[in-house]
mmCIF file of C-alpha atoms and ligand atoms in Angstrom:
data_model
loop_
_atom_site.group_PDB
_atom_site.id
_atom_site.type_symbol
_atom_site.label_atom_id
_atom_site.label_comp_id
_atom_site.label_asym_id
_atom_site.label_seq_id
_atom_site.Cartn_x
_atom_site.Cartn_y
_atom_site.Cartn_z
ATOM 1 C CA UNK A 1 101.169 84.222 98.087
ATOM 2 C CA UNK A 2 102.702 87.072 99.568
ATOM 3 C CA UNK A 3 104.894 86.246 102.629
ATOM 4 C CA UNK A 4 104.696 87.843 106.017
ATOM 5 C CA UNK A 5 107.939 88.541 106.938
ATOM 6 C CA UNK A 6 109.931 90.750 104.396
ATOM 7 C CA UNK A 7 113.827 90.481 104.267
ATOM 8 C CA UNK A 8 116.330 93.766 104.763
ATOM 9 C CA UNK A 9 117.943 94.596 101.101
ATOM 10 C CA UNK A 10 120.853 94.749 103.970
ATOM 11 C CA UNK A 11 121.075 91.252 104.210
ATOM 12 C CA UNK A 12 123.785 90.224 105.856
ATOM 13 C CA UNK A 13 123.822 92.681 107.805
ATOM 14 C CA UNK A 14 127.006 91.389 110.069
ATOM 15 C CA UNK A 15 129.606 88.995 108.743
ATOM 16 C CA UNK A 16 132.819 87.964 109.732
ATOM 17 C CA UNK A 17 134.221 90.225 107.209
ATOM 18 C CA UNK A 18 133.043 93.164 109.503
ATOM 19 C CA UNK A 19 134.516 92.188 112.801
ATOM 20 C CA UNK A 20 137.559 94.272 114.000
ATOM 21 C CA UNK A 21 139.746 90.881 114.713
ATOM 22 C CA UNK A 22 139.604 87.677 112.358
ATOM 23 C CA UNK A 23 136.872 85.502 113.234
ATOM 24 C CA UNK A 24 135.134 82.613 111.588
ATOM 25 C CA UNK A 25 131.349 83.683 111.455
ATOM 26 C CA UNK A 26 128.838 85.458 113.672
ATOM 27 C CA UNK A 27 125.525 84.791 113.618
ATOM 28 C CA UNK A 28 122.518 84.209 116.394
ATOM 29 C CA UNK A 29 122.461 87.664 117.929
ATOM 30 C CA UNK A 30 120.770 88.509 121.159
ATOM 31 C CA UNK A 31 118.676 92.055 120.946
ATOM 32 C CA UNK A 32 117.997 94.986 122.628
ATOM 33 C CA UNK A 33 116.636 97.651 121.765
ATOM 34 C CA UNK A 34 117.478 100.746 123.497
ATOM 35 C CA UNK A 35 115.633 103.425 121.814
ATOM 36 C CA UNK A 36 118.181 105.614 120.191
ATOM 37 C CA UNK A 37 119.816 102.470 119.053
ATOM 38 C CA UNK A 38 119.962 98.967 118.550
ATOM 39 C CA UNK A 39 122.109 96.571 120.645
ATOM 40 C CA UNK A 40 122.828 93.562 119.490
ATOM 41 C CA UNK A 41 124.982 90.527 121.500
ATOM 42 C CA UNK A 42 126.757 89.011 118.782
ATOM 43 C CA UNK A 43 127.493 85.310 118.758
ATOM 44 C CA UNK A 44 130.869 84.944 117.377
ATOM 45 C CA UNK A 45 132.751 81.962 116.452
ATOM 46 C CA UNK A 46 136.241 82.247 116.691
ATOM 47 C CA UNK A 47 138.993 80.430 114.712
ATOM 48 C CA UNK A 48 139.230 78.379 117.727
ATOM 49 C CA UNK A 49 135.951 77.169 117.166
ATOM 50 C CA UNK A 50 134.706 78.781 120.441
ATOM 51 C CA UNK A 51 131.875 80.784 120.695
ATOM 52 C CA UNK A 52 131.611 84.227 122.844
ATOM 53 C CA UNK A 53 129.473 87.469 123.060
ATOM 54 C CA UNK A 54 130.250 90.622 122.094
ATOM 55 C CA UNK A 55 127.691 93.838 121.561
ATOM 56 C CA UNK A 56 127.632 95.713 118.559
ATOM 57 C CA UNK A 57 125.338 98.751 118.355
ATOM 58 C CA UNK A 58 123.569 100.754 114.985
ATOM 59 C CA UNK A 59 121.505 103.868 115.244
ATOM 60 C CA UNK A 60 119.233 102.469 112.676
ATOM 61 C CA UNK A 61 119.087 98.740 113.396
ATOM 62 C CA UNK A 62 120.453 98.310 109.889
ATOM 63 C CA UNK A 63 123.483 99.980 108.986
ATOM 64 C CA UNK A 64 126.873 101.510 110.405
ATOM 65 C CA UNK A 65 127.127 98.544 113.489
ATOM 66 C CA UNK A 66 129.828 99.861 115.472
ATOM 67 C CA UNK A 67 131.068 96.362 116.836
ATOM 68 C CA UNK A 68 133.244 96.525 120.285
ATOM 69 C CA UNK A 69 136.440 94.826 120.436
ATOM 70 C CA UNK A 70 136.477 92.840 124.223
ATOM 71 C CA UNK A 71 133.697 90.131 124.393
ATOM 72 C CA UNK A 72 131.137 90.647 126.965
ATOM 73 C CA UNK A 73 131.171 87.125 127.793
ATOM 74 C CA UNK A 74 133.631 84.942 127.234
ATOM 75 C CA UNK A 75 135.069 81.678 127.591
ATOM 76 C CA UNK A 76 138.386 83.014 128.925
ATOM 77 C CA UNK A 77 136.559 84.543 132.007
ATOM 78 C CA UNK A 78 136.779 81.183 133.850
ATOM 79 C CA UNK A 79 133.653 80.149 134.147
ATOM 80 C CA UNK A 80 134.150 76.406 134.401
ATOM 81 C CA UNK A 81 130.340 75.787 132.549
ATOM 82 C CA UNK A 82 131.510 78.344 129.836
ATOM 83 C CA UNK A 83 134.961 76.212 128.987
ATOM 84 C CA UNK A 84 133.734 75.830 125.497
ATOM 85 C CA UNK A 85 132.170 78.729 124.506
ATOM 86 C CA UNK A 86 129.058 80.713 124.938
ATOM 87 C CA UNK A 87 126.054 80.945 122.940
ATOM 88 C CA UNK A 88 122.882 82.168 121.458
ATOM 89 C CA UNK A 89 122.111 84.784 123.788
ATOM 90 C CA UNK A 90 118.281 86.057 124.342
ATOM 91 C CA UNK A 91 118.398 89.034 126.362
ATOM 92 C CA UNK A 92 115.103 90.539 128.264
ATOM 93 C CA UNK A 93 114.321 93.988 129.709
ATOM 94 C CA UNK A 94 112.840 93.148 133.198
ATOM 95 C CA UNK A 95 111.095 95.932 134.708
ATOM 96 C CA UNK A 96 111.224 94.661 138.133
ATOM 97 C CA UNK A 97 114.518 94.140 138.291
ATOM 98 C CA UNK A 98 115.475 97.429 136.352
ATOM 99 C CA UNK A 99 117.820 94.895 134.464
ATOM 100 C CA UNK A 100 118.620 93.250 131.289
ATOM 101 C CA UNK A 101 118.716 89.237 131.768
ATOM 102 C CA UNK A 102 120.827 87.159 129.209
ATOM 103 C CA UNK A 103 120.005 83.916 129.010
ATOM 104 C CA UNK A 104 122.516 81.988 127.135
ATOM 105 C CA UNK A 105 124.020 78.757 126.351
ATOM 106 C CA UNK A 106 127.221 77.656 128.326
ATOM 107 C CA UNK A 107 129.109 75.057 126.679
ATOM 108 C CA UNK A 108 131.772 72.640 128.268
ATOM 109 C CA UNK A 109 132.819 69.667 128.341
ATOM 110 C CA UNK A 110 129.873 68.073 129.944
ATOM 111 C CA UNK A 111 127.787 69.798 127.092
ATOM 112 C CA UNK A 112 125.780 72.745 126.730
ATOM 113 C CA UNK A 113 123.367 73.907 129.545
ATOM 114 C CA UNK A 114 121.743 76.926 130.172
ATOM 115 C CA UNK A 115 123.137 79.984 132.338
ATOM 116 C CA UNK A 116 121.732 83.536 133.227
ATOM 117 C CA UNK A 117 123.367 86.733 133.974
ATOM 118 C CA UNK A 118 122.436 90.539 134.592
ATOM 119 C CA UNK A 119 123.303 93.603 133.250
ATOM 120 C CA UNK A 120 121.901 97.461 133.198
ATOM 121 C CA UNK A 121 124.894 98.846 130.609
ATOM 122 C CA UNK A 122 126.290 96.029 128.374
ATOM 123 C CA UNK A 123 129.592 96.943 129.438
ATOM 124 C CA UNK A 124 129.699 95.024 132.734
ATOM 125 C CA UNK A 125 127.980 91.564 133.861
ATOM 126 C CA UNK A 126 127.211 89.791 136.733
ATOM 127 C CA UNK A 127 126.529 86.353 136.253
ATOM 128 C CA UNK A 128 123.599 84.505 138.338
ATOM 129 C CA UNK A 129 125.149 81.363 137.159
ATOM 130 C CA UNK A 130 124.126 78.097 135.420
ATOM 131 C CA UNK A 131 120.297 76.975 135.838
ATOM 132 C CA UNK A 132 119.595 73.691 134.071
ATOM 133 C CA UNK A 133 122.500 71.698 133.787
ATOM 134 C CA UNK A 134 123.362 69.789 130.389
ATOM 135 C CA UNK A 135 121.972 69.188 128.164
ATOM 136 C CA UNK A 136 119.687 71.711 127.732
ATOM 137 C CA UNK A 137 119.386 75.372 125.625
ATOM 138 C CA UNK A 138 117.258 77.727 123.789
ATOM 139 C CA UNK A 139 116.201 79.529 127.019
ATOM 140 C CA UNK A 140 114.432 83.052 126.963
ATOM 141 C CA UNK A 141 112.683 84.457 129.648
ATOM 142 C CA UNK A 142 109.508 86.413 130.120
ATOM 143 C CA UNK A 143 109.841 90.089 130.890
ATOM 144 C CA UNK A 144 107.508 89.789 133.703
ATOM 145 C CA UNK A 145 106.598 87.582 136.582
ATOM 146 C CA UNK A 146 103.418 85.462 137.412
ATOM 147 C CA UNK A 147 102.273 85.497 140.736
ATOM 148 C CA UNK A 148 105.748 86.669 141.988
ATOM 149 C CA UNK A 149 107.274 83.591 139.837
ATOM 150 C CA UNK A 150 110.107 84.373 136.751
ATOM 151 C CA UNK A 151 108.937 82.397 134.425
ATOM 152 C CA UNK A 152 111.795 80.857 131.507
ATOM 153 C CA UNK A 153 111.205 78.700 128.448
ATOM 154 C CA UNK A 154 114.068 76.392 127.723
ATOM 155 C CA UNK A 155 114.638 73.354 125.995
ATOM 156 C CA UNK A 156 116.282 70.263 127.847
ATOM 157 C CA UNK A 157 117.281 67.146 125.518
ATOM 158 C CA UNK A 158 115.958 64.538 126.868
ATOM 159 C CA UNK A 159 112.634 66.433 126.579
ATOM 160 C CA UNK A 160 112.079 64.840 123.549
ATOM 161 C CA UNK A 161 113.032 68.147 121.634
ATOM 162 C CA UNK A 162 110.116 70.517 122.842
ATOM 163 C CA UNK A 163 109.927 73.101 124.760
ATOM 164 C CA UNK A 164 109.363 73.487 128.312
ATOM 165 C CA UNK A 165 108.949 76.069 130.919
ATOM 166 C CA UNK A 166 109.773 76.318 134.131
ATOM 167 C CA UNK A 167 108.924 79.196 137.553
ATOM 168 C CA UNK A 168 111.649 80.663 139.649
ATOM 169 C CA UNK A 169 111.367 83.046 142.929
ATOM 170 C CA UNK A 170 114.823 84.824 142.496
ATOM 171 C CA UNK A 171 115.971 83.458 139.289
ATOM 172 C CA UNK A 172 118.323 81.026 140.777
ATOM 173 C CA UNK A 173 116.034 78.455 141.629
ATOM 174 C CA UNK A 174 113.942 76.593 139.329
ATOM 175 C CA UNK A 175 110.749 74.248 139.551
ATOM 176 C CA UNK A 176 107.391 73.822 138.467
ATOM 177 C CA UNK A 177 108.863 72.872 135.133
ATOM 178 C CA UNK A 178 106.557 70.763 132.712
ATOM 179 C CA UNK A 179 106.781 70.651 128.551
ATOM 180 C CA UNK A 180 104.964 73.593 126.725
ATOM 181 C CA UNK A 181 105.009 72.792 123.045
ATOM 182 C CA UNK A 182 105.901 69.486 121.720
ATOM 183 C CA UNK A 183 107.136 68.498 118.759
ATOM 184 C CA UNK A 184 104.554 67.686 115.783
ATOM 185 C CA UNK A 185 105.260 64.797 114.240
ATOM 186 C CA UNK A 186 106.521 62.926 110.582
ATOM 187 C CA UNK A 187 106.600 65.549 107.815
ATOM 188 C CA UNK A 188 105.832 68.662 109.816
ATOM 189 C CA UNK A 189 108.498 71.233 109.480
ATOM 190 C CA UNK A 190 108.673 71.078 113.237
ATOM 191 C CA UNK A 191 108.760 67.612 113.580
ATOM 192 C CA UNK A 192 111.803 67.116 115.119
ATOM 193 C CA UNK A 193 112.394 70.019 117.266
ATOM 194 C CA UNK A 194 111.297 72.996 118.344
ATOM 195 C CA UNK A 195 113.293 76.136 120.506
ATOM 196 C CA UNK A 196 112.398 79.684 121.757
ATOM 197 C CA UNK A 197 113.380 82.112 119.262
ATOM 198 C CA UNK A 198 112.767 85.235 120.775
ATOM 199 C CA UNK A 199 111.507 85.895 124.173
ATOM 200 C CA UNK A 200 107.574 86.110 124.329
ATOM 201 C CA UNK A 201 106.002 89.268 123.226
ATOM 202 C CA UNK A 202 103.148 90.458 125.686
ATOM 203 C CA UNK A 203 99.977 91.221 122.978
ATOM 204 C CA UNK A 204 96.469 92.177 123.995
ATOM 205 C CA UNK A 205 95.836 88.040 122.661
ATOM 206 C CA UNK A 206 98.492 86.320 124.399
ATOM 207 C CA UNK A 207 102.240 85.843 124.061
ATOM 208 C CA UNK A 208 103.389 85.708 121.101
ATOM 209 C CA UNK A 209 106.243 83.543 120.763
ATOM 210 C CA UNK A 210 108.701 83.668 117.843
ATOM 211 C CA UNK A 211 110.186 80.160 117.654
ATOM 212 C CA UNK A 212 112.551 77.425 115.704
ATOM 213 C CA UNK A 213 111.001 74.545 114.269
ATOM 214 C CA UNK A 214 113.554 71.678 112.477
ATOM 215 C CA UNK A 215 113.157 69.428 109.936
ATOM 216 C CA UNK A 216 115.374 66.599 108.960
ATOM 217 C CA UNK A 217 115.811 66.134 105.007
ATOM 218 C CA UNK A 218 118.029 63.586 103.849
ATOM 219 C CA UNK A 219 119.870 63.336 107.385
ATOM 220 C CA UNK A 220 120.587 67.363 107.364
ATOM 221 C CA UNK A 221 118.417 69.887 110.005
ATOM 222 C CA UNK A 222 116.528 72.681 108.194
ATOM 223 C CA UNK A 223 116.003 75.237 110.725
ATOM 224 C CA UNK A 224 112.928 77.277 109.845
ATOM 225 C CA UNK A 225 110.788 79.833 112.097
ATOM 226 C CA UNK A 226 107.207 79.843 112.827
ATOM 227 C CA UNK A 227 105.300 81.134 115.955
ATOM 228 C CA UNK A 228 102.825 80.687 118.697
ATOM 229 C CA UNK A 229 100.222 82.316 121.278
ATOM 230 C CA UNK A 230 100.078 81.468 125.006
ATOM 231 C CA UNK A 231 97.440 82.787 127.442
ATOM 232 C CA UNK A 232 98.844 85.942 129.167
ATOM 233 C CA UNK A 233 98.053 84.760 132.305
ATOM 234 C CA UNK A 234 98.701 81.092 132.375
ATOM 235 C CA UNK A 235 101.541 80.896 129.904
ATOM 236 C CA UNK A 236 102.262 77.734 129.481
ATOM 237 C CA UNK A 237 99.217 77.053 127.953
ATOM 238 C CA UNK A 238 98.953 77.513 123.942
ATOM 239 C CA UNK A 239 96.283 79.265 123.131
ATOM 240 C CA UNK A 240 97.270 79.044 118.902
ATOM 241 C CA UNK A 241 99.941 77.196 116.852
ATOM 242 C CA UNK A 242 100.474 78.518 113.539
ATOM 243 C CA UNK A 243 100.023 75.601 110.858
ATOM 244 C CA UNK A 244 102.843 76.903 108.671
ATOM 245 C CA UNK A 245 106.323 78.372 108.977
ATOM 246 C CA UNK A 246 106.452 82.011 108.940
ATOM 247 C CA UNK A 247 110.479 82.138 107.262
ATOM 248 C CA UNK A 248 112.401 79.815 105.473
ATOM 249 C CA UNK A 249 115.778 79.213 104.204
ATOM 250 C CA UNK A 250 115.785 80.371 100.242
ATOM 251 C CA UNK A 251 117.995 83.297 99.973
ATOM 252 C CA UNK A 252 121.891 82.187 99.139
ATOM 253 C CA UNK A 253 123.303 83.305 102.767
ATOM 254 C CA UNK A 254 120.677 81.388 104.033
ATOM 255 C CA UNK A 255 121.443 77.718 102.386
ATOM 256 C CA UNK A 256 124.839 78.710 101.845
ATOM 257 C CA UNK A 257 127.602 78.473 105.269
ATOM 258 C CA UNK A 258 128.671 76.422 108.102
ATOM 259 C CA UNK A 259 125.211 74.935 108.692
ATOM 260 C CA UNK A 260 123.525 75.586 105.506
ATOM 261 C CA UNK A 261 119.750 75.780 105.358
ATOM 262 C CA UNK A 262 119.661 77.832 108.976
ATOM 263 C CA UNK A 263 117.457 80.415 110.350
ATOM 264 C CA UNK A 264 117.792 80.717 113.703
ATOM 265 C CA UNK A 265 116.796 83.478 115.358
ATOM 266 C CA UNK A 266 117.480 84.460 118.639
ATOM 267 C CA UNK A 267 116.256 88.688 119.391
ATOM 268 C CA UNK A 268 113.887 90.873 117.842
ATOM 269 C CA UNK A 269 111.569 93.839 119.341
ATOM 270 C CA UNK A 270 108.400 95.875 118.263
ATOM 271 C CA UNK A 271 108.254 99.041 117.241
ATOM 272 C CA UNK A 272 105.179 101.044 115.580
ATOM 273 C CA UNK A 273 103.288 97.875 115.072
ATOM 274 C CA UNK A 274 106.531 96.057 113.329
ATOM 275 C CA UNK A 275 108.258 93.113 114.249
ATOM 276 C CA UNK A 276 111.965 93.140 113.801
ATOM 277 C CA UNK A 277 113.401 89.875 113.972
ATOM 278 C CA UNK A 278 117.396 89.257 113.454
ATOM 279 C CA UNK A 279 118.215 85.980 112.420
ATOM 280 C CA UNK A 280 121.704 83.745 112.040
ATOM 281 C CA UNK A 281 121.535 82.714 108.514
ATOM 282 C CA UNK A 282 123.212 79.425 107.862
ATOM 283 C CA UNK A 283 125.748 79.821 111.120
ATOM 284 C CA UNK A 284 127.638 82.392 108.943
ATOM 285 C CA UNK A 285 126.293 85.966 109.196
ATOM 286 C CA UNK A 286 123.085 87.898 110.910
ATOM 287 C CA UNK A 287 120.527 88.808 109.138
ATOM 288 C CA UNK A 288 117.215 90.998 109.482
ATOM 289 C CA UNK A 289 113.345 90.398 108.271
ATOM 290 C CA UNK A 290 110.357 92.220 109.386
ATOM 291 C CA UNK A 291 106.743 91.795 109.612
ATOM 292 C CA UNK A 292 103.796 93.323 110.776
ATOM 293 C CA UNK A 293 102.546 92.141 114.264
ATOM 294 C CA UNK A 294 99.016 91.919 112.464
ATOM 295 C CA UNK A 295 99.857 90.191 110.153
ATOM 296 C CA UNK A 296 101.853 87.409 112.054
ATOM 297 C CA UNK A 297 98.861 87.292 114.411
ATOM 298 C CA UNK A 298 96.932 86.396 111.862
ATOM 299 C CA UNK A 299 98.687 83.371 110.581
ATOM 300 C CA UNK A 300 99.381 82.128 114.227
ATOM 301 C CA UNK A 301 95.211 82.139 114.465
ATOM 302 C CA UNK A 302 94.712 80.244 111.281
ATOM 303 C CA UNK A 303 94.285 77.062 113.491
ATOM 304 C CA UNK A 304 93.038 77.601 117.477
ATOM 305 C CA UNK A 305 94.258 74.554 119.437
HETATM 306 C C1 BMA B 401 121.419 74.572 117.151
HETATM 307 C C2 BMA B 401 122.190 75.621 117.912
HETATM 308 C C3 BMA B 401 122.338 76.891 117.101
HETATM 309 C C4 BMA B 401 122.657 76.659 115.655
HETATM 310 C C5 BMA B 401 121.765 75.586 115.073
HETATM 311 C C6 BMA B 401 122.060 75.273 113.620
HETATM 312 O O1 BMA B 401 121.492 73.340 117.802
HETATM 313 O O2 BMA B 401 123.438 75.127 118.228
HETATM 314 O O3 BMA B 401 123.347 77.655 117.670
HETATM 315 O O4 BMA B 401 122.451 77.854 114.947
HETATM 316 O O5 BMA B 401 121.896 74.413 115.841
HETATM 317 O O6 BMA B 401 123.367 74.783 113.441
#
């Protein structure tokens, strides 16, 4: 059977190889895409073991990434929350605000919790701070509010490893939290635990939300993605749950790196009727596959809940 999502011959697109200063991997890229170009908020791992952000652009979205060489977050900045690195950014055009939000994961010693910040230019932040202490991550918010609320997906530990949302006035403050999508259960390739992927797509059915599902196999995660629809209006209510995963590890990069048997994905955007979803492959590089928004639609109504 023919799959939906269909891999870039580019793969990897990004490796270490390709960063300006030595670096151990890069992988789980926030995205943005500008139009003329494609941004992308690389998650690099230093030889420290660190993680911090740093943009890297391409005209095409494929080829020719001119990579910067300061971070745009880093752990150096002093942030005490951000000690030991930042992570896995998922980055959101909000109309209302006329501003980019990055919603990332700050990790320090206390563990990793989730932190916001706002930008217009990707040259210059200003951070809104840390919004759900440890441990907690995954978060990506919706581009717009609901009745004057921000609303943000995230995924808190002790949560039993499913996703939750939760309503904000300004950003800062957040409430009306409750779990969106659990965790299925034994054999199910998101039986263990599930995470935003990338923030939910507004489609004439619903959100459609790109997520990670994880698997143990003998002891190790497999990190697979599949997706979901929630009711435009009320989104915390699922509408549709695909049955199936829509990628999975199989190429080399893929089951091959740091964390082999990864895909993890954390940006992606539509354009003419295509998906584009970048991925980390296996902790080690960032990789590309695309589908058509029909088709994905499709699968993710196999089985109304
Ligand atoms: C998750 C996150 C991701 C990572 C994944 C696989 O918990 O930390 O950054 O890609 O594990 O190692």
């Amino acid at each position: 059977m023919k799959e939906v999502f269909l891999r870039s011959e580019q793969n990897p697109l990004i490796t270490a190889a390709d960063m300006p200063y030595l670096a151990n991997t890069v992988f789980n890229a926030g995205v943005a895409d500008l139009g003329d170009e494609v941004l992308l908020l690389l998650r690099v791992e230093s030889c420290s073991g660190r993680s911090h952000l740093i943009v890297a652009r391409s005209k095409d979205g494929v080829t020719d990434w001119r990579i910067e060489d300061r971070a745009l977050l880093h752990p150096a900045q002093g942030s005490p929350h951000e000690s030991n690195g930042v992570e896995d950014c998922r980055i959101t055009w909000v109309e209302e605000l006329k501003s980019w939000v990055l919603a990332y994961t700050a990790y320090s010693d206390q563990g990793p919790g989730v932190a916001l910040a706002k930008t217009t230019d990707f040259s210059s932040v200003e951070r809104i701070g840390l919004v759900f202490p440890p441990d907690d991550k995954n978060a990506a918010l919706f581009p717009r509010t609901f009745d004057g609320l921000f609303a943000i997906l995230h995924r808190p530990s002790a949560g039993g490893g499913s996703i939750w949302d939760s309503f904000s006035p300004d950003l800062m403050f957040w409430g009306k939290s409750e779990m969106l999508l659990p965790v299925r259960s034994g054999p199910w390739w998101d039986g263990l635990r599930v995470g935003a992927g990338l923030p939910p797509i507004e489609t004439e059915e619903g959100w459609l939300l790109i997520y990670h599902g994880v698997k143990a196999i003998a002891g190790r995660p497999l990190y697979r993605i599949g997706a979901v629809l929630l009711d435009l209006e009320e989104p915390r209510r699922v509408i549709a749950r695909a049955r199936r995963w829509l990628l999975n590890p199989q190429e080399h990069y893929e089951r091959a790196g740091d964390a082999p048997n990864v895909i993890f994905t954390c940006g992606g955007f539509v354009r003419s009727g295509v998906l584009w979803t970048y991925y980390g492959a296996a902790d080690s590089s960032i990789c590309l596959a695309r589908a058509r928004m029909s088709d994905v639609l499709s699968v993710v109504k196999e089985e109304r809940v």
